[in-house]
mmCIF file of C-alpha atoms in Angstrom:
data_model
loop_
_atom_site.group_PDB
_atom_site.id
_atom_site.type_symbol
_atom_site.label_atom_id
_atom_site.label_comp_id
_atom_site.label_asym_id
_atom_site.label_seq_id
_atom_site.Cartn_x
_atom_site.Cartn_y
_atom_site.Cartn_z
ATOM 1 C CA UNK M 1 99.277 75.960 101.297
ATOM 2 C CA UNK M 2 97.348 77.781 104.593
ATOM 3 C CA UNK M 3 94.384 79.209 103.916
ATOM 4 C CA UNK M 4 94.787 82.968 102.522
ATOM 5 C CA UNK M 5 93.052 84.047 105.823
ATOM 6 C CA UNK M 6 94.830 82.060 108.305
ATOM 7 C CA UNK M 7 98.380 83.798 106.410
ATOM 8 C CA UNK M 8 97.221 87.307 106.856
ATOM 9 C CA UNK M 9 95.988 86.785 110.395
ATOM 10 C CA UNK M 10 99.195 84.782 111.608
ATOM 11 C CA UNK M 11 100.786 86.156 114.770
ATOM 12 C CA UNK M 12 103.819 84.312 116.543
ATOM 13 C CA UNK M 13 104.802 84.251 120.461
ATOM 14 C CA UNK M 14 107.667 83.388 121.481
ATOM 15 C CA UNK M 15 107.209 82.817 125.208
ATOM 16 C CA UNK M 16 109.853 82.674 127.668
ATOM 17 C CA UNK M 17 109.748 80.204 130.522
ATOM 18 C CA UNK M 18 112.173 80.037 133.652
ATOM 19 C CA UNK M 19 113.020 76.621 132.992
ATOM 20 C CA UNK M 20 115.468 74.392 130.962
ATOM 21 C CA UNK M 21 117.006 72.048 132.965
ATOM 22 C CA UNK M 22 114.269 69.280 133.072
ATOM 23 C CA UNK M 23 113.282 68.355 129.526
ATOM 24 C CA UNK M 24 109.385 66.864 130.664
ATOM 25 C CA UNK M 25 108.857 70.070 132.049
ATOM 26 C CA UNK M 26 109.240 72.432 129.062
ATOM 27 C CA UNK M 27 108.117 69.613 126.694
ATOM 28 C CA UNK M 28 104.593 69.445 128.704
ATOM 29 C CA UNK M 29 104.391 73.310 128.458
ATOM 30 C CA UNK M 30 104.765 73.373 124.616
ATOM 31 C CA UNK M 31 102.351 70.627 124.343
ATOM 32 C CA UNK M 32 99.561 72.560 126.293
ATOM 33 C CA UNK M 33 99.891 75.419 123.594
ATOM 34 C CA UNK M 34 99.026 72.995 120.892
ATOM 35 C CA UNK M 35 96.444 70.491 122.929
ATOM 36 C CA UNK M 36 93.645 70.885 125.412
ATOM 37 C CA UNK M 37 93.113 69.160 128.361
ATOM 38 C CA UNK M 38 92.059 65.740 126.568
ATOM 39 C CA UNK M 39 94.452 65.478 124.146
ATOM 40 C CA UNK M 40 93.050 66.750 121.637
ATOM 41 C CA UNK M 41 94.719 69.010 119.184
ATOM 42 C CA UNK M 42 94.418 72.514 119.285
ATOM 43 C CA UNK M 43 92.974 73.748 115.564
ATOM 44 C CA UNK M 44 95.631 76.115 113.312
ATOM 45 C CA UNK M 45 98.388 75.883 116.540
ATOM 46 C CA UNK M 46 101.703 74.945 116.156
ATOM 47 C CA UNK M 47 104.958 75.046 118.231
ATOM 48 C CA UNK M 48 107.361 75.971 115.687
ATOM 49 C CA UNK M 49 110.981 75.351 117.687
ATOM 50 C CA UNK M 50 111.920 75.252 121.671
ATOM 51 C CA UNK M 51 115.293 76.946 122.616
ATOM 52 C CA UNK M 52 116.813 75.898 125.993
ATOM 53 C CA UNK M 53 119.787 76.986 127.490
ATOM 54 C CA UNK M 54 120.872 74.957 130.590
ATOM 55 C CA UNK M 55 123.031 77.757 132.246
ATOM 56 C CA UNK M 56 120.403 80.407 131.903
ATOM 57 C CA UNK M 57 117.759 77.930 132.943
ATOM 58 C CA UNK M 58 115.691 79.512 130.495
ATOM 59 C CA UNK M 59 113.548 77.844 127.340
ATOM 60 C CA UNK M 60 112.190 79.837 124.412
ATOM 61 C CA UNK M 61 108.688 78.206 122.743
ATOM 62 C CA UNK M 62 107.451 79.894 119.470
ATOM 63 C CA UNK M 63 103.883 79.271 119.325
ATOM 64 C CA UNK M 64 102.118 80.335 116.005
ATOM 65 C CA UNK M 65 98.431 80.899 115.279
ATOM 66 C CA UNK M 66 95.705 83.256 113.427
ATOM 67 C CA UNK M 67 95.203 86.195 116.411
ATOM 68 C CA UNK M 68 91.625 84.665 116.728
ATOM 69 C CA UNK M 69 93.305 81.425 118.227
ATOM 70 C CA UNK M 70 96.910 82.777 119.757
ATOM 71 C CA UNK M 71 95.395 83.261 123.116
ATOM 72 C CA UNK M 72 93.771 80.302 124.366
ATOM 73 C CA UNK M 73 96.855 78.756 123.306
ATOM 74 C CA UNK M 74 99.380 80.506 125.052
ATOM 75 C CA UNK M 75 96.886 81.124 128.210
ATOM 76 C CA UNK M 76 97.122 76.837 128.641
ATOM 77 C CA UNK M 77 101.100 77.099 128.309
ATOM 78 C CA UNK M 78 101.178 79.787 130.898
ATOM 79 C CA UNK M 79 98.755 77.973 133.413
ATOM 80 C CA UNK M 80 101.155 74.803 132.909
ATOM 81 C CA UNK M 81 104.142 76.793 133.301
ATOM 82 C CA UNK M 82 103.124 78.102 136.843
ATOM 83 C CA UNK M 83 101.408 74.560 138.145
ATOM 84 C CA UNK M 84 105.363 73.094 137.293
ATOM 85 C CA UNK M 85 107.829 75.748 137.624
ATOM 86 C CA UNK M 86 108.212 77.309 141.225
ATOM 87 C CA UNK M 87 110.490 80.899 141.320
ATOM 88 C CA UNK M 88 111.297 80.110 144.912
ATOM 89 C CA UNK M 89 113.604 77.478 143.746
ATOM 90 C CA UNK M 90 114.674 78.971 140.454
ATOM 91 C CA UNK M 91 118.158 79.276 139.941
ATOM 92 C CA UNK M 92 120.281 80.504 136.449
ATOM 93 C CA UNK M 93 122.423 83.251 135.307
ATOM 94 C CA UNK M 94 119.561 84.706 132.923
ATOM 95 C CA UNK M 95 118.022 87.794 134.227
ATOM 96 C CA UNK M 96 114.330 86.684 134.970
ATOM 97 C CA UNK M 97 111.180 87.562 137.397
ATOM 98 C CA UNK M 98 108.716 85.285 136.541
ATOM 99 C CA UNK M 99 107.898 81.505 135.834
ATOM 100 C CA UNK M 100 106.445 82.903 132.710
ATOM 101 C CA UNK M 101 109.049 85.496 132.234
ATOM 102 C CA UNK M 102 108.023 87.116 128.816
ATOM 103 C CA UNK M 103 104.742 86.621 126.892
ATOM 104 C CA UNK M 104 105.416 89.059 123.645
ATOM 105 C CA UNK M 105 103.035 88.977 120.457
ATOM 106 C CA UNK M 106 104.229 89.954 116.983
ATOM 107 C CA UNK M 107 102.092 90.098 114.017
ATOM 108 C CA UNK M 108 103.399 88.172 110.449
ATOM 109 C CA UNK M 109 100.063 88.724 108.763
ATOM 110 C CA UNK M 110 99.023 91.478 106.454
ATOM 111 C CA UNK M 111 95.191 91.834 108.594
ATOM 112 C CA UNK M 112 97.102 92.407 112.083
ATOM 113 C CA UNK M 113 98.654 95.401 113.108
ATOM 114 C CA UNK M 114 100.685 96.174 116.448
ATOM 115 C CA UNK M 115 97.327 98.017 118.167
ATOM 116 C CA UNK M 116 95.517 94.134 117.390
ATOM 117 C CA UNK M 117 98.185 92.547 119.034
ATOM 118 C CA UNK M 118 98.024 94.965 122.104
ATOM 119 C CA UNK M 119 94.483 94.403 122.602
ATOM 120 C CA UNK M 120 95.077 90.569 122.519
ATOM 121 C CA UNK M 121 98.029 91.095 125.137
ATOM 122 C CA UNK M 122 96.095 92.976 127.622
ATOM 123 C CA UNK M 123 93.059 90.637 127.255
ATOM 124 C CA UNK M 124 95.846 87.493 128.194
ATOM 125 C CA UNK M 125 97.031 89.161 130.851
ATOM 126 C CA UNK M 126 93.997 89.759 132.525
ATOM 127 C CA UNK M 127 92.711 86.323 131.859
ATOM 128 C CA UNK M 128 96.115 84.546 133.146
ATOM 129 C CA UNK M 129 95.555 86.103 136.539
ATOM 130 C CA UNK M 130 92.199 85.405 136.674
ATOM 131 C CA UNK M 131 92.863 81.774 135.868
ATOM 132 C CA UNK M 132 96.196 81.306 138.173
ATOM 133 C CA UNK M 133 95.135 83.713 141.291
ATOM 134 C CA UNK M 134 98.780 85.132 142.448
ATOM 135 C CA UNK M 135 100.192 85.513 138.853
ATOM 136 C CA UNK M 136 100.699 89.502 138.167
ATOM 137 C CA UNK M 137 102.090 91.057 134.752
ATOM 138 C CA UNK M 138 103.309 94.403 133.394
ATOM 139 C CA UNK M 139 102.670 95.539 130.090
ATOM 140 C CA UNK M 140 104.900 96.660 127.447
ATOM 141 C CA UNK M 141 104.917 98.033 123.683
ATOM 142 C CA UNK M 142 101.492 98.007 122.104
ATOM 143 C CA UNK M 143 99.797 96.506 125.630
ATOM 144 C CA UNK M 144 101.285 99.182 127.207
ATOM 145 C CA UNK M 145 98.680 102.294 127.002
ATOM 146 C CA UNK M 146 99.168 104.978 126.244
ATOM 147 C CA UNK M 147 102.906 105.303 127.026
ATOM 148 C CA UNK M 148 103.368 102.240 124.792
ATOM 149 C CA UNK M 149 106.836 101.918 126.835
ATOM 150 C CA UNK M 150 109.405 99.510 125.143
ATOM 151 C CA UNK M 151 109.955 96.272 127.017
ATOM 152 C CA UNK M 152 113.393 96.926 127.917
ATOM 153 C CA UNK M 153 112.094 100.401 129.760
ATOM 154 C CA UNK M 154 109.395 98.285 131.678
ATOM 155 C CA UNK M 155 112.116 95.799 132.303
ATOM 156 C CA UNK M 156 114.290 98.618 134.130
ATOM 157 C CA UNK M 157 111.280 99.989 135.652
ATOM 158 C CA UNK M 158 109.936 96.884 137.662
ATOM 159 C CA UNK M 159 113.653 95.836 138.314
ATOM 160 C CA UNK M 160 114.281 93.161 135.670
ATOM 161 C CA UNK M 161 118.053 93.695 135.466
ATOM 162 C CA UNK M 162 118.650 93.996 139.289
ATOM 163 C CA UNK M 163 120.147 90.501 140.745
ATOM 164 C CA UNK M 164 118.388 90.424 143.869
ATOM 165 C CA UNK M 165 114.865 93.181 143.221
ATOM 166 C CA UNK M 166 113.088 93.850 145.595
ATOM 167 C CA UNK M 167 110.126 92.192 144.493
ATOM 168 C CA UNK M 168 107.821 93.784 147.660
ATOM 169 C CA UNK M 169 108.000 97.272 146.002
ATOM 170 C CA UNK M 170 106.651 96.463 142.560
ATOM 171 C CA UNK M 171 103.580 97.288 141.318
ATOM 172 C CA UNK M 172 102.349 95.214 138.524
ATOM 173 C CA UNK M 173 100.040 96.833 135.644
ATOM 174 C CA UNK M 174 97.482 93.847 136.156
ATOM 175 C CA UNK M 175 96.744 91.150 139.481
ATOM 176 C CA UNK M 176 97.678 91.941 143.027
ATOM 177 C CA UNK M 177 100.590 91.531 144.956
ATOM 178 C CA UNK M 178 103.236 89.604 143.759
ATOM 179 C CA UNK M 179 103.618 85.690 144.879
ATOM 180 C CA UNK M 180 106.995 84.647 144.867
ATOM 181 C CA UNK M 181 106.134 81.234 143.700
ATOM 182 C CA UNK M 182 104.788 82.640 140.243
ATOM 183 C CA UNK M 183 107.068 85.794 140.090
ATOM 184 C CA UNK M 184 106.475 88.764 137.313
ATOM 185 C CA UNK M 185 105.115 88.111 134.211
ATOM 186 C CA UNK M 186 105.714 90.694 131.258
ATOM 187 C CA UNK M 187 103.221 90.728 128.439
ATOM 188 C CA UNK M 188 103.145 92.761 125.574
ATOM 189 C CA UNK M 189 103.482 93.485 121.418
ATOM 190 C CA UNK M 190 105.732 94.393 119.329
ATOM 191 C CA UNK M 191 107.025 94.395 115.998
ATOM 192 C CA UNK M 192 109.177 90.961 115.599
ATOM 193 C CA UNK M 193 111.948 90.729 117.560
ATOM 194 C CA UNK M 194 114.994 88.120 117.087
ATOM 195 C CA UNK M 195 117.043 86.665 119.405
ATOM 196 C CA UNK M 196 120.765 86.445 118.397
ATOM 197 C CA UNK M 197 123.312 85.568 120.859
ATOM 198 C CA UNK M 198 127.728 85.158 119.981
ATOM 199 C CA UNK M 199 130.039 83.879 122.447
ATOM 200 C CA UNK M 200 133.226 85.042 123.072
ATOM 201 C CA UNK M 201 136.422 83.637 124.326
ATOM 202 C CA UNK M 202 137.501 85.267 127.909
ATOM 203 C CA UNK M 203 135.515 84.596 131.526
ATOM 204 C CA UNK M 204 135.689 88.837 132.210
ATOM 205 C CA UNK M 205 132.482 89.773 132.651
ATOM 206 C CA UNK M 206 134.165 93.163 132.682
ATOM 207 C CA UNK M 207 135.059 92.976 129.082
ATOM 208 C CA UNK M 208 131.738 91.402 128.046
ATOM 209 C CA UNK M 209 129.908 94.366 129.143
ATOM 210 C CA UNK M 210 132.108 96.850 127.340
ATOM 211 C CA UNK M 211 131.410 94.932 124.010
ATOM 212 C CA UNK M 212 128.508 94.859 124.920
ATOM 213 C CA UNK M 213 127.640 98.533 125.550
ATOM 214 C CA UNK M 214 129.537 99.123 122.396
ATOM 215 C CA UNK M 215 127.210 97.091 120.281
ATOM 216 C CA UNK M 216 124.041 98.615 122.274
ATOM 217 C CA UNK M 217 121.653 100.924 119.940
ATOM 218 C CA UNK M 218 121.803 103.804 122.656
ATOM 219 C CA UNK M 219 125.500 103.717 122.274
ATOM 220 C CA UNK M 220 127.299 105.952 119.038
ATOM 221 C CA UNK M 221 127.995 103.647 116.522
ATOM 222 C CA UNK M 222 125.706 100.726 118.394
ATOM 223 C CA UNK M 223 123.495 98.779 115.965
ATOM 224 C CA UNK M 224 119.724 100.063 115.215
ATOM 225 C CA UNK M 225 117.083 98.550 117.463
ATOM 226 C CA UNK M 226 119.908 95.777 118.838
ATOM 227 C CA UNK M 227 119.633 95.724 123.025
ATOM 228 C CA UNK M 228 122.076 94.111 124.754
ATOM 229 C CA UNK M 229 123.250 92.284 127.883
ATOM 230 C CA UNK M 230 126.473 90.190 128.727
ATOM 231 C CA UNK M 231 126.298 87.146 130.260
ATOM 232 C CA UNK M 232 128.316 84.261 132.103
ATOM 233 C CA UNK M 233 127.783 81.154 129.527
ATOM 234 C CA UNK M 234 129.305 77.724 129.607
ATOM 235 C CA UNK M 235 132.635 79.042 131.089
ATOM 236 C CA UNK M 236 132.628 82.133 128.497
ATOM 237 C CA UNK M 237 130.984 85.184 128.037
ATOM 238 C CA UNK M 238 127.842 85.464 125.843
ATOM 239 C CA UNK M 239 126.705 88.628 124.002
ATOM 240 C CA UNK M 240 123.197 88.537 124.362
ATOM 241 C CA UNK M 241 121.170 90.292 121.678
ATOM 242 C CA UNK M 242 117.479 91.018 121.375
ATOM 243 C CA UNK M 243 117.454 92.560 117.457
ATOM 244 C CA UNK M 244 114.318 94.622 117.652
ATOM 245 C CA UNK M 245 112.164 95.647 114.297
ATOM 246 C CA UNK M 246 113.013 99.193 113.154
ATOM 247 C CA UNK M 247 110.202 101.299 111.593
ATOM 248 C CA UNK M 248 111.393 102.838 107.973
ATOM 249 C CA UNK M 249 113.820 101.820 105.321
ATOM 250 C CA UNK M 250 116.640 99.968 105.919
ATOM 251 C CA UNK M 251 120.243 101.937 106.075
ATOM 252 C CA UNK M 252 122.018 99.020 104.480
ATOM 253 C CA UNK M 253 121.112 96.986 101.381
ATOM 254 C CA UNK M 254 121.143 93.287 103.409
ATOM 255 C CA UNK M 255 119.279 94.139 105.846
ATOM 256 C CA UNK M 256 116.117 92.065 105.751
ATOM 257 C CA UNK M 257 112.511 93.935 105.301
ATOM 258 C CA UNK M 258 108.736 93.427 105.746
ATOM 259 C CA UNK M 259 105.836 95.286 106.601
ATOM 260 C CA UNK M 260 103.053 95.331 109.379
ATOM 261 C CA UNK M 261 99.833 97.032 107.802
ATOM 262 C CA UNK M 262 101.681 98.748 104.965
ATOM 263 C CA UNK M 263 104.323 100.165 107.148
ATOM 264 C CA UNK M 264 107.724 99.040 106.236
ATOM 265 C CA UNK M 265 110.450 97.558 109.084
ATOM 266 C CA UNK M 266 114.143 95.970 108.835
ATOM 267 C CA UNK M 267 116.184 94.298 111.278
ATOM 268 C CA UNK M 268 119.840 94.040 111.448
ATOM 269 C CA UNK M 269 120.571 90.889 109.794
ATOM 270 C CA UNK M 270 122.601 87.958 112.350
ATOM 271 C CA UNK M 271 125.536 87.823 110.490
ATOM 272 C CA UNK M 272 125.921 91.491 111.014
ATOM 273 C CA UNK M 273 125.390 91.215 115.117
ATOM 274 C CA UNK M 274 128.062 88.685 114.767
ATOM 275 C CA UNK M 275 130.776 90.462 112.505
ATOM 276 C CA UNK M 276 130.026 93.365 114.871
ATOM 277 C CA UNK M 277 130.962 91.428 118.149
ATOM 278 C CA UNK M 278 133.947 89.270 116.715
ATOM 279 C CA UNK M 279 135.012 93.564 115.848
ATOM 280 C CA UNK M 280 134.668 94.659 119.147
ATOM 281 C CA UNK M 281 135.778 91.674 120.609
ATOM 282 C CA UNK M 282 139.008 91.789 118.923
ATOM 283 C CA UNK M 283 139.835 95.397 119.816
ATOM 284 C CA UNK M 284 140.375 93.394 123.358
ATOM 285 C CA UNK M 285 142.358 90.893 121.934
ATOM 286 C CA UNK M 286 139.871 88.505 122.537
ATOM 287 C CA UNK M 287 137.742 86.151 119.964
ATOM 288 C CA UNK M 288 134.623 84.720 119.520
ATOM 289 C CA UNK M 289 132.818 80.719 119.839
ATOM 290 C CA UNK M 290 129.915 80.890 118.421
ATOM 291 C CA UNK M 291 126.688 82.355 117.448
ATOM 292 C CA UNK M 292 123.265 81.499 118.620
ATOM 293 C CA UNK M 293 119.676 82.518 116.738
ATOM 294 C CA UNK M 294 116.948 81.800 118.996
ATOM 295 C CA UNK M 295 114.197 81.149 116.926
ATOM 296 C CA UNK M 296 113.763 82.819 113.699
ATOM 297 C CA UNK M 297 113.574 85.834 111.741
ATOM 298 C CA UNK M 298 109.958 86.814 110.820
ATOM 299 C CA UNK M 299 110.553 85.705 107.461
ATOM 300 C CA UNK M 300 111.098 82.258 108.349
ATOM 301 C CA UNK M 301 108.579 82.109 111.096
ATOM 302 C CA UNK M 302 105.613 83.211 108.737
ATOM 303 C CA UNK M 303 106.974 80.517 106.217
ATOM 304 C CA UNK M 304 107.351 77.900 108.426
ATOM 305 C CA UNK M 305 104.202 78.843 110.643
ATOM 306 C CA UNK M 306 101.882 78.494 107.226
ATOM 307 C CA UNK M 307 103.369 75.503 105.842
ATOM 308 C CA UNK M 308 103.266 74.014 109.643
ATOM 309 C CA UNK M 309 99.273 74.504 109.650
ATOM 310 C CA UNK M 310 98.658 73.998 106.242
ATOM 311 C CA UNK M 311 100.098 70.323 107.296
ATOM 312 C CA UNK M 312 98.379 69.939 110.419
ATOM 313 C CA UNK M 313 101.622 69.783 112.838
ATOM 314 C CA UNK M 314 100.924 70.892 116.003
ATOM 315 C CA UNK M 315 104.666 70.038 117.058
ATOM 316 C CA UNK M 316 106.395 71.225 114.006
ATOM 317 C CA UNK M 317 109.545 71.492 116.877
ATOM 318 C CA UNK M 318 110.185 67.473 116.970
ATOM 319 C CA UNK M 319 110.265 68.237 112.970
ATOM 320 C CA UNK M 320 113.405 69.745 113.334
ATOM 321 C CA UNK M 321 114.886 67.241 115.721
ATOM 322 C CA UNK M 322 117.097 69.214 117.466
ATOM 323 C CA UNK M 323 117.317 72.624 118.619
ATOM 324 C CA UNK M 324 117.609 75.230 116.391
ATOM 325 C CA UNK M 325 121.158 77.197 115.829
#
């Protein structure tokens, strides 16, 4: 078992990279999170999983540690990230603005709350563009003070969503003017959020977005804390799902609980994103091809994340020998 104190002080990051399409690429910036410069390994680090997706051109690295260790860790990805991955040349049908696109931290352990893992966002911010002069970031959730803004607010804010934003305009929370090379950087903490992505069977991007707007939280009848986009994928149309953490009790018996400092959250549970899709899907005569969890739930990452340092695996992701699905 991990110590008792590592456990309550684990926090997870699952940092998005512009970049999937050359394997030694991503595979050097996961093993910068877990080693330092000599090859040595990084103490109570691990790289729990890597997510790539080839037509996005986007790679998702969960990198666990105690809070007293996350940053250096994630700082060393980021700095390898933006010596290898250039935005001027960047191309995919994910929505992104940065080499480093998304740096969010989530607490798993009992001693770290959401205002811990602000402070540590903010602080590896600042440091990344210190360290990599023309890197800039906005904040979001718990970095974000004292609006605390959610990330897909900041996201629509800065231009995120746009296909071609006008990247001269924005003004970034933290580091100058924006290099094109290195792009935006979003950085910020949350409660856990999940990935969970279903495919379904037409190429109208048309009717993507109506399921998907269907499915959004904002919309009547949406899904709690579920935020959506629709995406060309692989000749199809993906329903792209970030399933946010929703403060309070859960409003259906399955959905899966924990706590952050005594407070109790839920998430909608994957199978549910997915029965709710293949639903919506079908009221357009259309089906569905698949569905896709990037990552974990925060269950499984705090389970996997102790029993990963507790053995001393650095990269617990070649444990699993293929990508996870």
């Amino acid at each position: 078992m991990a110590s008792v104190a590592v456990g309550q002080r684990l926090v997870a990051c699952m940092l998005n990279i512009s970049e999937a399409r050359s394997r030694d690429v991503v595979e050097k910036v996961a093993r910068a999170a877990v080693f330092d410069s000599r090859g040595g390994q990084r103490e109570g680090t691990t790289v729990l999983n890597i997510f790539n997706d080839h037509d996005y051109n986007r790679s998702v690295i969960t990198i666990a540690a105690s809070i007293d260790r996350i940053r250096e860790a994630v700082l060393s990805a980021c700095e390898q990230a933006c010596q290898l991955i250039d935005m001027r040349n960047h191309v995919g049908a994910h929505p992104c603005m940065g080499a480093v696109d998304l740096v969010p931290i989530y607490p798993l352990g009992e001693d770290v709350g959401l205002e811990d893992c602000g402070k540590e966002a903010r602080a590896l911010a600042a440091a990344l563009t210190e360290r990599v002069p023309g890197t800039s970031a906005f904040h979001f959730g718990f970095a974000d003070l004292p609006q605390n803004r959610g990330l897909a607010q900041r996201r629509k804010e800065m231009g995120w969503f746009q296909k071609d934003p006008r990247m001269a305009a924005i003004k970034p929370d933290v580091g100058e003017k924006l290099e094109r090379r290195y792009g935006l950087t979003g950085v910020g903490a949350s409660p856990y959020v999940m990935n969970c992505n279903v495919t379904i069977d037409t190429q109208d991007l048309g009717t993507g977005r109506r399921v998907a707007q269907a499915l959004r939280e904002s919309s009547p009848g949406g899904l709690p804390g579920v935020q959506v986009l629709a995406l060309p994928h692989e000749g199809a149309v993906e329903i792209a799902c970030n399933v946010e953490s929703v403060l309070g009790a859960p409003p259906e018996q399955d959905w899966p609980t924990f706590s952050i400092r005594g407070q109790p959250y839920c998430h909608a549970p994957a199978v549910l994103v997915s029965t709710r899709v293949a639903q919506l899907a079908e009221e357009h005569g259309i089906g569905t091809k698949g569905t896709a969890l990037v990552g974990f739930t925060p269950q499984e990452c705090r389970g996997l994340a102790e029993w990963a340092l507790a053995q001393g695996i650095a990269e617990f992701w070649r444990e699993q020998r293929k990508v996870r699905m």
